[in-house]
Each structure stands twice: as structure tokens, then as C-alpha cells.
XYZ file of N, CA and C in Angstrom:
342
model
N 22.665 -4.351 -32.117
C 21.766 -5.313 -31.497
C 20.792 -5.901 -32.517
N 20.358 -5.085 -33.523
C 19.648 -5.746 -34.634
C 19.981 -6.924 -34.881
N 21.231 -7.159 -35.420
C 21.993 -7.755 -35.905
C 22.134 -9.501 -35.265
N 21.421 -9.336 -33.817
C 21.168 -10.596 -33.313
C 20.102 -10.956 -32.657
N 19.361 -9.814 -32.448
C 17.876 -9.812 -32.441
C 17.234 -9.332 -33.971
N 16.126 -10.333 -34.336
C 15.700 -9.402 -35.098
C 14.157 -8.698 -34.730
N 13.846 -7.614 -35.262
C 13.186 -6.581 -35.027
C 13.136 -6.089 -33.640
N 14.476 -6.254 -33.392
C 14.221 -5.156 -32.193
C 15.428 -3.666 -32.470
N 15.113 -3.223 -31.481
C 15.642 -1.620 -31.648
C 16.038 -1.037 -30.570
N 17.419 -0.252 -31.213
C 18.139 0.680 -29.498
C 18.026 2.164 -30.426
N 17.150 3.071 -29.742
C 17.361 4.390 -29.954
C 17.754 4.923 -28.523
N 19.257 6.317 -29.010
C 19.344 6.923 -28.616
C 19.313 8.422 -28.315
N 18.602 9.258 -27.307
C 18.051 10.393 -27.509
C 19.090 11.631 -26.527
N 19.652 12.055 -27.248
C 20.988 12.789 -26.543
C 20.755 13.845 -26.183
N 19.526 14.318 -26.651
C 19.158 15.711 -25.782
C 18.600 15.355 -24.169
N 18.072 14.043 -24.490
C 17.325 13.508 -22.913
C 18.275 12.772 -22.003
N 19.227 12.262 -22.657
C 20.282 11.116 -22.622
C 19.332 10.047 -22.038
N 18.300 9.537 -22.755
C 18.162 8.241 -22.714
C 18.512 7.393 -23.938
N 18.059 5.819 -23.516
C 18.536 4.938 -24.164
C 17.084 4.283 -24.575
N 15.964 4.063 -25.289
C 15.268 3.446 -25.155
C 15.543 1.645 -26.225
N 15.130 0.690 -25.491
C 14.872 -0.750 -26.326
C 14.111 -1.253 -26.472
N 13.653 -1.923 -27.692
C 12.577 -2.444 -28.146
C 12.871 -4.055 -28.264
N 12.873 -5.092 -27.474
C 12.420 -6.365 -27.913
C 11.387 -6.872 -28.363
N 11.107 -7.620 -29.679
C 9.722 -8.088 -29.508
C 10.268 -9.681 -28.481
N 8.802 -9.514 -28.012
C 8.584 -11.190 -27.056
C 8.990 -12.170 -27.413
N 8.181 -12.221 -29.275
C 8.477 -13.681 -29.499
C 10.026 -14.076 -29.686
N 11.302 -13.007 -29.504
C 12.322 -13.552 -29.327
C 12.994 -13.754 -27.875
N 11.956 -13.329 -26.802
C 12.928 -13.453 -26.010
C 12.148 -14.885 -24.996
N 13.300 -15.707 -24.255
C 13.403 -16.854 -23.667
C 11.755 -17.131 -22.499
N 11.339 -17.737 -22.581
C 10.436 -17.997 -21.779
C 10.696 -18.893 -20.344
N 11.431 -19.142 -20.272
C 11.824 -20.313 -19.342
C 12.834 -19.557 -18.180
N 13.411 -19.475 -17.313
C 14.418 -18.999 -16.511
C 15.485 -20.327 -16.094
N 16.525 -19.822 -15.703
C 17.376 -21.034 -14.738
C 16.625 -21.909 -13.580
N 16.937 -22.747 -13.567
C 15.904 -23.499 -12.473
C 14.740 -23.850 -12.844
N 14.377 -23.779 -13.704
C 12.325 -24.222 -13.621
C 12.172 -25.097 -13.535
N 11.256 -25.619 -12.669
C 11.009 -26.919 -12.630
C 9.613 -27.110 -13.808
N 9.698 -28.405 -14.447
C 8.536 -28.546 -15.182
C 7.402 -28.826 -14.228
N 6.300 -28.400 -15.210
C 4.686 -28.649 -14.432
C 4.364 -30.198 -14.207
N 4.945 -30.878 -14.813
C 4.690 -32.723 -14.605
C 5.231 -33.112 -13.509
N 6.675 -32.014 -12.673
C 7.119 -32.415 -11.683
C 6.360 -32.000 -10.564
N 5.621 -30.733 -10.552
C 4.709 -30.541 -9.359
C 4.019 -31.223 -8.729
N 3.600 -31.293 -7.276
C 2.600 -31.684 -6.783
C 1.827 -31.116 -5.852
N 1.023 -31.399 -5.435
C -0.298 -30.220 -4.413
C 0.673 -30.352 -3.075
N 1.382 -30.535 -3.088
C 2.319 -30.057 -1.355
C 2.091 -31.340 -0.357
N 2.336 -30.673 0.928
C 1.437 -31.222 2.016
C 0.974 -30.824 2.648
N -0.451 -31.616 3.398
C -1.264 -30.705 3.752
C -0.939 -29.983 5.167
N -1.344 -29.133 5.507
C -0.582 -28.645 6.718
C -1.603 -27.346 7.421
N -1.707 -26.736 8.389
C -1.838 -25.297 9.155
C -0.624 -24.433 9.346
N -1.096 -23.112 8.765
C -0.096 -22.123 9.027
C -0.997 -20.786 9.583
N -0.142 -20.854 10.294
C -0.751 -19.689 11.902
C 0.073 -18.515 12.109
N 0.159 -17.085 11.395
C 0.633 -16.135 12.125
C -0.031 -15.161 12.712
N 0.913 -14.766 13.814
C -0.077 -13.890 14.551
C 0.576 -12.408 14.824
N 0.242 -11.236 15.277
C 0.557 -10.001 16.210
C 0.124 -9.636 17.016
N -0.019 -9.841 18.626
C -0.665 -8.779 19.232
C 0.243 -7.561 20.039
N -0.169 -7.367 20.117
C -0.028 -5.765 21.056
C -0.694 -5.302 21.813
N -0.273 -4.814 23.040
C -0.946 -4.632 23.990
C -0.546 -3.006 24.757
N -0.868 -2.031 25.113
C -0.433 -0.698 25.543
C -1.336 -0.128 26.679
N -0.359 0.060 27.441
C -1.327 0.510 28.514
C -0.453 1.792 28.761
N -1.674 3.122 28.857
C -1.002 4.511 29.134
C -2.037 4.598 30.396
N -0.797 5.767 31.502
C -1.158 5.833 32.579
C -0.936 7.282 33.012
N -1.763 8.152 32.861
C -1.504 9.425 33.503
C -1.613 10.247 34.788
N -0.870 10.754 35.700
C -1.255 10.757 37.205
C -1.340 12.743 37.131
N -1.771 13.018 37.963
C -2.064 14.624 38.121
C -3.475 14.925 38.113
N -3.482 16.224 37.971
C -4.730 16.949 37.854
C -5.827 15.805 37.027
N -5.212 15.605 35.840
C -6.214 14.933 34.912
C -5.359 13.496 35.083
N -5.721 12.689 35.365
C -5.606 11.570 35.873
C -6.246 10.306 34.712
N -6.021 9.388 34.602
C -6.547 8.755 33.541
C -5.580 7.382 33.018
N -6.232 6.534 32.393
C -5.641 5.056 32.211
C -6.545 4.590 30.822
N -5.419 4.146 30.151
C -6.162 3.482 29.226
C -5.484 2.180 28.453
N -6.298 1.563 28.244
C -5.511 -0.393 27.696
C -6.177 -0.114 26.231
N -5.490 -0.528 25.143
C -5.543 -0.981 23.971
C -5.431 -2.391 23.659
N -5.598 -3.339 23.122
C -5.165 -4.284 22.785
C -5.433 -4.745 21.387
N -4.841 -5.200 20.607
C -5.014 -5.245 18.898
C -4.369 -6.619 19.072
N -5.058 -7.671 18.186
C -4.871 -8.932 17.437
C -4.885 -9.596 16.221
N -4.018 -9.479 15.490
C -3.738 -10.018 14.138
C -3.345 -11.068 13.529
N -4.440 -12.231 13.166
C -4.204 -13.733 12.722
C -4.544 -13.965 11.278
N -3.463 -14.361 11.017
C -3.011 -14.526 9.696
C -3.320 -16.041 9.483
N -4.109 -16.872 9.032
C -4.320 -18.504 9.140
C -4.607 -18.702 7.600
N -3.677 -19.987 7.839
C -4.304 -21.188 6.210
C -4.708 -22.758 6.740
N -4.801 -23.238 5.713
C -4.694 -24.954 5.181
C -4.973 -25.015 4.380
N -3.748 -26.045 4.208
C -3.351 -26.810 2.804
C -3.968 -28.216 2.944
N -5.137 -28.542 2.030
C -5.763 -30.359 2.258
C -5.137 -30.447 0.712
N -4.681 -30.987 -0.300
C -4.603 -31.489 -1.381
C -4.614 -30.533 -2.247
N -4.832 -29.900 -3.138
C -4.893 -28.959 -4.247
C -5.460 -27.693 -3.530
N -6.422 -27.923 -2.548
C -6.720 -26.562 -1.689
C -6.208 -25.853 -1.347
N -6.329 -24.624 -0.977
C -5.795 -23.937 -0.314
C -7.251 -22.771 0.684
N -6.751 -22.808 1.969
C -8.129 -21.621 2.495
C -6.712 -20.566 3.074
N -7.213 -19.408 2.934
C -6.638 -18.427 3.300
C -7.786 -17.514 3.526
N -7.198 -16.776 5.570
C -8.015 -15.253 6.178
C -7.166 -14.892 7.014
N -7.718 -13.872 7.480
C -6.875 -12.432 8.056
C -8.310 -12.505 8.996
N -7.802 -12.426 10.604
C -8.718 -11.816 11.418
C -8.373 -10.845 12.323
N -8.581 -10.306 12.602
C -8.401 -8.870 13.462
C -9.356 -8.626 14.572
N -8.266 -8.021 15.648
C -9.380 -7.969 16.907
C -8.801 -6.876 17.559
N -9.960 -5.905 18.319
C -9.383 -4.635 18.998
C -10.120 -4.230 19.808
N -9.555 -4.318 21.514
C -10.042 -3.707 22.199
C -9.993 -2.368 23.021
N -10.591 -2.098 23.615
C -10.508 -0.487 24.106
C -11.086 -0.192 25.495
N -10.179 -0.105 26.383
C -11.251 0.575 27.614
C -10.178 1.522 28.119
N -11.059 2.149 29.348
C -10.109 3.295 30.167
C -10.682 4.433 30.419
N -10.297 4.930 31.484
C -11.059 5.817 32.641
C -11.941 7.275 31.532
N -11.376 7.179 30.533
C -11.292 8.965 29.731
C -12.429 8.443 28.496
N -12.706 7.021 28.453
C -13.820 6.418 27.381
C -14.484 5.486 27.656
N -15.553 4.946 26.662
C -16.072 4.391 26.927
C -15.939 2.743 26.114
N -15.793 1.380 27.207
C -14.934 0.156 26.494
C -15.770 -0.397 25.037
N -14.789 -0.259 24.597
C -15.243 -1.016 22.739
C -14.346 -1.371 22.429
N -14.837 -3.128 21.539
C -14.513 -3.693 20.657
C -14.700 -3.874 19.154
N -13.760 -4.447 18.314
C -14.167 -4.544 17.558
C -13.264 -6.174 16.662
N -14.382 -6.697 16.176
C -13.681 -7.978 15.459
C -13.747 -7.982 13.917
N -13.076 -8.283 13.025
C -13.224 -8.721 11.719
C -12.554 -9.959 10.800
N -13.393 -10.472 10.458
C -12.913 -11.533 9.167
C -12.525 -11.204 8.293
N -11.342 -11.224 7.143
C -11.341 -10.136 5.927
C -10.458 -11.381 5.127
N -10.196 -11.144 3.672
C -9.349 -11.424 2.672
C -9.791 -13.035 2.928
N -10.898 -13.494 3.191
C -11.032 -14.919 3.480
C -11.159 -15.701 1.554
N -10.707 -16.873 1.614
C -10.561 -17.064 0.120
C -10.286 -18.608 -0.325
N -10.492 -19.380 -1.357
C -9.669 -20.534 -1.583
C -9.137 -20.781 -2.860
């Protein structure tokens, strides 16, 4: 491999049976199949993108100990794209009630960014 790279290196270690290789960078290709050049880019279009999860669970227990309880969890994933912008957040929502507690929520904004 020397021989068509130069300064790079194949050692092999037969007590470990590995193979280790050494390329340096400045010989190897920077570019991949497909690239588009940076002069061809452009800022997109502008647009809203909306994902979501909820879930909802309701447990119901009958007998001696008797009892009900609702969960509900909400997960929104939102952007927009105006021109070179970009806004990106994550909101989250969770509620809680039922006979065995007491009802709580909870909301959050997170990973908000541009």
C-alpha cells in the first residue's frame, strides 16, 4: 500500500490478529459521489413542519382497592423555514389525574434554537 499511498502504513500484529492503517488526510479525497457544489445551493423553501405524539392511558382497577387513573403525554416537534432561517423546538405536555392522586400537570419548551 505504500507504494500508492505515500506515507501511509499497514501493520500487522499476529499475536492480536489485528490489522492496523495509517492514512495521512492530505492524501485522501475530499469530495464524495454526488456533491453538489456550494454555488448550487439555495436557502430552500420556506415552509412549517409539525410533528407530533400523544398518548393517552387510562388504567382501571375494580375490587377491594378500586381506583382509575388517566395519563396523557404530548410531544411537538415544530420548525420554520423563512429564507436562510431556520427556528427549531420540542414542546412537551403531561397530564395526570385519578382517584389514588392528586391531578398534575406539567408543560415544557426545550431545544428551542435558530
Amino acid at each position: 500500500i505504500e507504494a500508492y499511498i505515500p506515507n501511509s502504513r499497514l501493520t500487522f500484529n499476529i499475536n492480536k490478529l489485528t490489522l492496523n492503517a495509517s492514512f495521512p488526510q492530505v492524501n485522501m479525497d475530499k469530495s464524495f459521489q454526488g456533491e453538489i457544489p456550494a454555488e448550487l445551493l439555495d436557502d430552500g423553501v420556506s415552509a412549517v413542519i409539525l410533528n407530533y405524539m400523544a398518548n393517552f392511558i387510562k388504567n382501571r382497577t375494580t375490587g377491594d382497592y378500586s381506583s382509575h387513573n388517566n395519563n396523557f403525554f404530548l410531544n411537538l416537534n415544530g420548525g420554520v423555514n423563512i429564507g436562510p432561517w431556520r427556528l427549531r423546538t420540542n414542546y412537551s405536555y403531561y397530564n395526570s389525574s385519578g382517584s389514588d392522586q392528586r391531578a398534575s400537570s406539567d408543560s415544557e419548551f426545550s431545544n428551542t434554537y435558530v
